[in-house]
Short mmCIF file of C-alpha atoms in Angstrom, two decimals:
data_model
loop_
_atom_site.label_atom_id
_atom_site.label_comp_id
_atom_site.label_asym_id
_atom_site.label_seq_id
_atom_site.Cartn_x
_atom_site.Cartn_y
_atom_site.Cartn_z
CA UNK A 934 0.00 0.00 0.00
CA UNK A 935 1.32 3.40 -0.92
CA UNK A 936 0.87 6.22 1.64
CA UNK A 937 0.82 9.96 1.00
CA UNK A 938 4.00 11.62 2.27
CA UNK A 939 3.35 14.94 4.13
CA UNK A 940 6.80 15.56 5.67
CA UNK A 941 9.54 17.10 3.52
CA UNK A 942 12.01 14.65 2.08
CA UNK A 943 15.33 14.79 3.85
CA UNK A 944 17.34 13.25 1.04
CA UNK A 945 15.47 13.42 -2.29
CA UNK A 946 16.36 10.75 -4.79
CA UNK A 947 16.80 13.21 -7.58
CA UNK A 948 19.36 15.20 -5.60
CA UNK A 949 17.36 18.44 -5.96
CA UNK A 950 15.43 19.79 -2.92
CA UNK A 951 11.96 21.19 -3.47
CA UNK A 952 11.93 24.96 -3.88
CA UNK A 953 9.15 25.57 -1.37
CA UNK A 954 10.90 23.75 1.51
CA UNK A 955 13.49 25.66 3.59
CA UNK A 956 16.62 24.14 5.09
CA UNK A 957 16.22 22.17 8.26
CA UNK A 958 19.51 23.34 9.77
CA UNK A 959 20.74 26.89 9.77
CA UNK A 960 24.21 27.23 8.36
CA UNK A 961 25.23 30.65 9.69
CA UNK A 962 24.25 33.33 12.24
CA UNK A 963 22.68 35.61 9.62
CA UNK A 964 20.16 32.97 8.60
CA UNK A 965 19.39 32.33 12.31
CA UNK A 966 18.59 36.00 12.89
CA UNK A 967 16.31 36.05 9.84
CA UNK A 968 14.47 32.99 11.11
CA UNK A 969 14.18 34.59 14.55
CA UNK A 970 12.72 37.79 13.07
CA UNK A 971 10.28 35.75 10.99
CA UNK A 972 9.09 33.78 14.04
CA UNK A 973 8.62 36.95 16.09
CA UNK A 974 6.76 38.70 13.26
CA UNK A 975 4.43 35.77 12.75
CA UNK A 976 3.67 35.59 16.49
CA UNK A 977 3.00 39.32 16.84
CA UNK A 978 0.76 39.26 13.78
CA UNK A 979 -1.22 36.24 14.99
CA UNK A 980 -1.98 37.47 18.54
CA UNK A 981 -5.49 38.96 19.02
CA UNK A 982 -5.78 42.73 19.15
CA UNK A 983 -7.82 42.68 22.37
CA UNK A 984 -5.60 40.14 24.15
CA UNK A 985 -3.74 42.78 26.17
CA UNK A 986 -6.44 44.95 27.76
CA UNK A 987 -5.18 45.56 31.27
CA UNK A 988 -1.43 45.55 30.50
CA UNK A 989 0.70 46.74 27.60
CA UNK A 990 1.76 44.02 25.10
CA UNK A 991 5.39 42.84 25.01
CA UNK A 992 7.78 44.52 22.62
CA UNK A 993 9.90 42.90 19.95
CA UNK A 994 12.94 43.13 22.24
CA UNK A 995 11.10 41.10 24.90
CA UNK A 996 10.43 38.25 22.47
CA UNK A 997 14.02 38.33 21.23
CA UNK A 998 15.32 38.13 24.78
CA UNK A 999 13.07 35.14 25.50
CA UNK A 1000 14.37 33.32 22.41
CA UNK A 1001 17.97 33.87 23.41
CA UNK A 1002 17.44 32.81 27.04
CA UNK A 1003 19.91 30.17 28.14
CA UNK A 1004 19.94 28.45 31.52
CA UNK A 1005 23.22 28.58 33.47
CA UNK A 1006 22.26 25.90 35.99
CA UNK A 1007 24.54 23.23 34.55
CA UNK A 1008 27.41 25.72 34.25
CA UNK A 1009 27.09 26.84 37.90
CA UNK A 1010 26.84 23.23 39.05
CA UNK A 1011 29.92 22.24 37.11
CA UNK A 1012 31.99 25.04 38.62
CA UNK A 1013 31.33 24.02 42.27
CA UNK A 1014 29.29 20.83 42.67
CA UNK A 1015 29.80 20.56 46.44
CA UNK A 1016 28.82 24.19 47.11
CA UNK A 1017 25.77 23.86 44.85
CA UNK A 1018 24.67 20.74 46.72
CA UNK A 1019 25.09 22.43 50.12
CA UNK A 1020 23.09 25.45 48.98
CA UNK A 1021 20.25 23.28 47.66
CA UNK A 1022 20.17 21.28 50.89
CA UNK A 1023 19.99 24.44 52.98
CA UNK A 1024 17.08 25.73 50.86
CA UNK A 1025 15.35 22.39 51.33
CA UNK A 1026 15.82 22.58 55.13
CA UNK A 1027 14.38 26.09 55.22
CA UNK A 1028 11.34 25.00 53.20
CA UNK A 1029 10.71 22.05 55.53
CA UNK A 1030 11.15 24.28 58.59
CA UNK A 1031 8.60 26.82 57.40
CA UNK A 1032 6.20 24.07 56.41
CA UNK A 1033 6.53 22.45 59.85
CA UNK A 1034 5.86 25.76 61.61
CA UNK A 1035 2.75 26.39 59.54
CA UNK A 1036 1.53 22.85 60.17
CA UNK A 1037 2.11 23.12 63.94
CA UNK A 1038 0.00 26.28 64.14
CA UNK A 1039 -2.95 24.36 62.77
CA UNK A 1040 -2.73 21.63 65.40
CA UNK A 1041 -5.08 21.71 68.37
CA UNK A 1042 -3.21 21.62 71.66
CA UNK A 1043 -5.02 19.58 74.25
CA UNK A 1044 -4.28 19.85 77.96
CA UNK A 1045 -1.90 17.30 79.34
CA UNK A 1046 -3.54 14.46 81.25
CA UNK A 1047 -3.38 14.90 84.97
CA UNK A 1048 -1.15 12.46 86.78
CA UNK A 1049 -2.57 10.63 89.75
CA UNK A 1050 -1.24 12.15 92.91
CA UNK A 1051 0.74 9.95 95.21
CA UNK A 1052 -0.85 9.21 98.56
CA UNK A 1053 0.36 11.50 101.26
CA UNK A 1054 2.30 10.00 104.08
CA UNK A 1055 1.01 10.75 107.49
CA UNK A 1056 3.56 12.51 109.62
CA UNK A 1057 3.46 11.66 113.28
CA UNK A 1058 4.27 14.76 115.30
CA UNK A 1059 5.55 14.77 118.79
CA UNK A 1060 2.91 16.53 120.83
CA UNK A 1061 4.69 16.17 124.11
CA UNK A 1062 7.18 19.00 123.45
CA UNK A 1063 4.53 21.50 122.29
CA UNK A 1064 4.39 24.67 124.34
CA UNK A 1065 0.96 25.37 125.68
CA UNK A 1066 -0.15 28.95 124.95
CA UNK A 1067 -2.25 30.85 127.45
CA UNK A 1068 -5.92 31.23 126.54
CA UNK A 1069 -6.67 34.21 124.33
CA UNK A 1070 -8.53 37.15 125.77
CA UNK A 1071 -12.04 37.65 124.45
CA UNK A 1072 -12.28 40.11 121.55
CA UNK A 1073 -13.86 43.45 122.30
CA UNK A 1074 -15.97 45.08 119.63
CA UNK A 1075 -14.81 48.43 118.29
CA UNK A 1076 -18.07 50.10 119.25
CA UNK A 1077 -17.53 49.04 122.88
CA UNK A 1078 -13.98 50.44 122.82
CA UNK A 1079 -15.18 53.76 121.42
CA UNK A 1080 -17.87 54.09 124.08
CA UNK A 1081 -15.29 53.24 126.76
CA UNK A 1082 -12.84 55.86 125.50
CA UNK A 1083 -15.50 58.54 125.27
CA UNK A 1084 -16.68 57.80 128.82
CA UNK A 1085 -13.19 57.83 130.34
CA UNK A 1086 -12.00 60.84 132.33
CA UNK A 1087 -8.37 60.60 131.19
CA UNK A 1088 -6.79 63.66 129.55
CA UNK A 1089 -7.30 64.11 125.80
CA UNK A 1090 -3.62 63.69 125.01
CA UNK A 1091 -3.53 60.27 126.73
CA UNK A 1092 -6.66 59.03 124.96
CA UNK A 1093 -5.41 60.30 121.57
CA UNK A 1094 -2.16 58.34 121.79
CA UNK A 1095 -3.84 55.16 123.00
CA UNK A 1096 -2.92 52.20 120.77
CA UNK A 1097 -6.56 51.11 120.69
CA UNK A 1098 -7.83 54.24 118.93
CA UNK A 1099 -7.16 56.19 115.75
CA UNK A 1100 -6.30 59.86 116.27
CA UNK A 1101 -8.85 62.21 114.79
CA UNK A 1102 -7.54 65.00 112.52
CA UNK A 1103 -7.42 68.32 114.30
CA UNK A 1104 -9.00 71.16 112.38
CA UNK A 1105 -6.47 73.94 111.84
CA UNK A 1106 -8.02 77.33 112.58
CA UNK A 1107 -4.90 79.45 112.06
CA UNK A 1108 -2.59 79.74 109.09
CA UNK A 1109 0.70 77.83 109.14
CA UNK A 1110 3.84 79.73 109.93
CA UNK A 1111 5.18 81.29 106.73
CA UNK A 1112 8.48 83.08 106.49
CA UNK A 1113 7.75 84.94 103.24
CA UNK A 1114 5.45 87.66 104.62
CA UNK A 1115 7.40 90.89 104.15
CA UNK A 1116 5.28 92.28 101.30
CA UNK A 1117 6.22 95.90 102.12
CA UNK A 1118 9.79 95.23 100.94
CA UNK A 1119 8.55 94.31 97.45
CA UNK A 1120 7.39 96.61 94.66
CA UNK A 1121 3.64 96.50 94.08
CA UNK A 1122 3.00 95.98 90.34
CA UNK A 1123 -0.40 94.33 90.70
CA UNK A 1124 -3.42 95.75 88.80
CA UNK A 1125 -5.86 98.00 90.69
CA UNK A 1126 -8.51 96.21 92.71
CA UNK A 1127 -11.35 98.01 90.90
CA UNK A 1128 -10.41 96.11 87.68
CA UNK A 1129 -11.85 92.89 89.10
CA UNK A 1130 -15.18 91.77 87.58
CA UNK A 1131 -18.31 92.87 89.38
CA UNK A 1132 -19.54 89.30 89.83
CA UNK A 1133 -19.00 87.88 93.32
CA UNK A 1134 -16.19 85.43 94.03
CA UNK A 1135 -14.51 86.05 90.66
CA UNK A 1136 -11.20 84.58 91.87
CA UNK A 1137 -12.61 81.28 93.09
CA UNK A 1138 -10.44 78.20 92.63
CA UNK A 1139 -10.82 74.59 93.74
CA UNK A 1140 -8.76 73.54 96.76
CA UNK A 1141 -9.18 70.73 99.25
CA UNK A 1142 -9.39 71.53 102.93
CA UNK A 1143 -11.30 73.89 105.16
CA UNK A 1144 -10.74 77.61 104.42
CA UNK A 1145 -9.02 79.83 106.97
CA UNK A 1146 -10.83 82.39 109.05
CA UNK A 1147 -9.23 85.71 108.01
CA UNK A 1148 -11.77 87.97 109.73
CA UNK A 1149 -9.24 88.87 112.43
CA UNK A 1150 -6.19 89.08 110.16
CA UNK A 1151 -4.44 92.48 110.64
CA UNK A 1152 -3.93 92.89 106.85
CA UNK A 1153 -7.42 91.87 105.76
CA UNK A 1154 -8.32 95.46 104.81
CA UNK A 1155 -5.65 95.46 102.07
CA UNK A 1156 -7.40 92.67 100.15
CA UNK A 1157 -10.45 92.76 97.92
CA UNK A 1158 -13.35 90.61 99.23
CA UNK A 1159 -12.73 88.17 96.36
CA UNK A 1160 -9.05 88.07 97.30
CA UNK A 1161 -9.98 87.27 100.89
CA UNK A 1162 -11.97 84.28 99.67
CA UNK A 1163 -9.09 83.21 97.43
CA UNK A 1164 -6.49 83.45 100.23
CA UNK A 1165 -8.76 81.71 102.73
CA UNK A 1166 -9.51 78.89 100.27
CA UNK A 1167 -5.78 78.34 99.62
CA UNK A 1168 -5.12 78.54 103.40
CA UNK A 1169 -2.81 81.56 103.09
CA UNK A 1170 -2.81 84.42 105.58
CA UNK A 1171 -3.09 87.93 104.16
CA UNK A 1172 0.62 88.79 104.48
CA UNK A 1173 1.71 85.60 102.68
CA UNK A 1174 -0.91 86.17 99.99
CA UNK A 1175 0.18 89.77 99.39
CA UNK A 1176 3.86 88.76 99.23
CA UNK A 1177 3.17 85.97 96.72
CA UNK A 1178 0.93 88.27 94.69
CA UNK A 1179 3.63 90.93 94.38
CA UNK A 1180 6.27 88.34 93.50
CA UNK A 1181 4.07 87.02 90.68
CA UNK A 1182 3.61 90.44 89.04
CA UNK A 1183 7.30 91.30 89.43
CA UNK A 1184 8.10 88.11 87.57
CA UNK A 1185 5.39 89.04 85.03
CA UNK A 1186 7.27 92.26 84.19
CA UNK A 1187 10.60 90.40 83.89
CA UNK A 1188 9.10 87.99 81.36
CA UNK A 1189 7.54 90.86 79.40
CA UNK A 1190 10.85 92.70 79.21
CA UNK A 1191 12.55 89.76 77.50
CA UNK A 1192 9.53 88.87 75.36
CA UNK A 1193 8.84 85.60 77.17
CA UNK A 1194 5.36 84.19 77.70
CA UNK A 1195 4.34 84.17 81.36
CA UNK A 1196 3.32 80.64 82.35
CA UNK A 1197 2.47 78.71 85.49
CA UNK A 1198 6.04 77.57 85.93
CA UNK A 1199 7.17 81.19 86.10
CA UNK A 1200 4.67 81.89 88.89
CA UNK A 1201 5.80 78.77 90.74
CA UNK A 1202 9.45 79.83 90.54
CA UNK A 1203 8.68 83.37 91.67
CA UNK A 1204 6.72 82.41 94.81
CA UNK A 1205 8.02 80.79 97.98
CA UNK A 1206 4.85 78.85 98.72
CA UNK A 1207 3.57 75.47 97.61
CA UNK A 1208 3.83 75.14 93.81
CA UNK A 1209 0.22 73.97 93.57
CA UNK A 1210 -0.98 77.07 95.40
CA UNK A 1211 1.14 79.26 93.14
CA UNK A 1212 -0.48 77.57 90.13
CA UNK A 1213 -3.93 78.34 91.56
CA UNK A 1214 -2.99 82.01 91.95
CA UNK A 1215 -1.82 82.10 88.31
CA UNK A 1216 -5.11 80.49 87.21
CA UNK A 1217 -7.23 82.96 89.19
CA UNK A 1218 -5.32 86.00 87.91
CA UNK A 1219 -5.40 84.75 84.33
CA UNK A 1220 -9.16 84.16 84.46
CA UNK A 1221 -9.92 87.78 85.46
CA UNK A 1222 -7.41 89.19 82.93
CA UNK A 1223 -4.85 90.50 85.40
CA UNK A 1224 -2.02 88.87 83.44
CA UNK A 1225 -2.82 90.92 80.30
CA UNK A 1226 -0.04 93.04 78.87
CA UNK A 1227 -2.00 96.28 79.35
CA UNK A 1228 -1.60 96.07 83.15
CA UNK A 1229 2.17 95.65 83.03
CA UNK A 1230 3.06 98.15 80.29
CA UNK A 1231 2.68 101.07 82.68
CA UNK A 1232 5.48 99.66 84.87
CA UNK A 1233 7.96 98.98 82.06
#
C-alpha cells in the first residue's frame, strides 16, 4: 500500500530539494537572525488585538530576549558541585522548617492528662514537746472600745495616743507659719482692685481643705473681698498672699521685658509657697485678665 508523504524529504532521490521547503539546519548566524525575526513577526501578527487589555503588550525586544534565554544551571553546578549541593540542601531545610511551623500552628493543643497524685504520708508529730499557749482574751468590739474611751475621764492627750484608737484630725483654725510675709519690701506691680469683675467670688479656685478664718487678720483690709476668699480657700494668711501676689507680678514684668510668655512655671518659681498654690494664683489672675499686657506696660 502506498501512503501519502506529508513531511519534507530529507534526502530526495533526484538530488534536488523542493523549492518551497526551507533548510532544516541553519548554516550561519545571519540565517538564524532572519528565522528569529520571521518567528517573532508571525507571532506578533497572529496574537489577538484585544488580548492585552489591562497591560501593555510585550515589545519585539522582549520576544528576542526570551528566544535567546539560556539556563546557566549546569554551568554553575559544574563550577562548584559541592557548594551547589550544600546550597540546595539548605534551601530544602528552610522549606521544611517553614512548612513544619505552619503545620504546627494548625494543630489543636489539648491539655496534658493529669497524673494521679501519690498518697500522702502521714507525719506523726511529737505533741509532748509543744508549748501550751495561754488562753486568748475575748475580743472586744470596736463600738464598745469607742464608748469606753468617750466615757473615760483621762486627759485628751492620753486618749489620743492610746494604741486602741485612731487619732482624729485636728482642724487647723490658724494659718501655718510662713516666712515669706514681708510684702512691704517688694514693689507692688499688681493691677488696681477696681479692675476685678463685678460678679462675686470672681477669683474662686478649687482647693481641698477647710478655708481659713481671716476675719481677724491684721492685713485683711488690704485685700479685695474676692481676694480674701481666694487666700482663705488656699489657706494663706493675708501677708503671705500679698507677698506671693507681688512676686508674681514682678516676675510678670521680667518675662515681658525679655519677650517671654508668662506661664504657670514662672509663677511657681517666683513664689516661695507650695507650687500647687502658686499655680492656683496664676489660674485665678489669668481668668480675670490680670495677666494681660495692658496692666504691666505702665510699669515697664
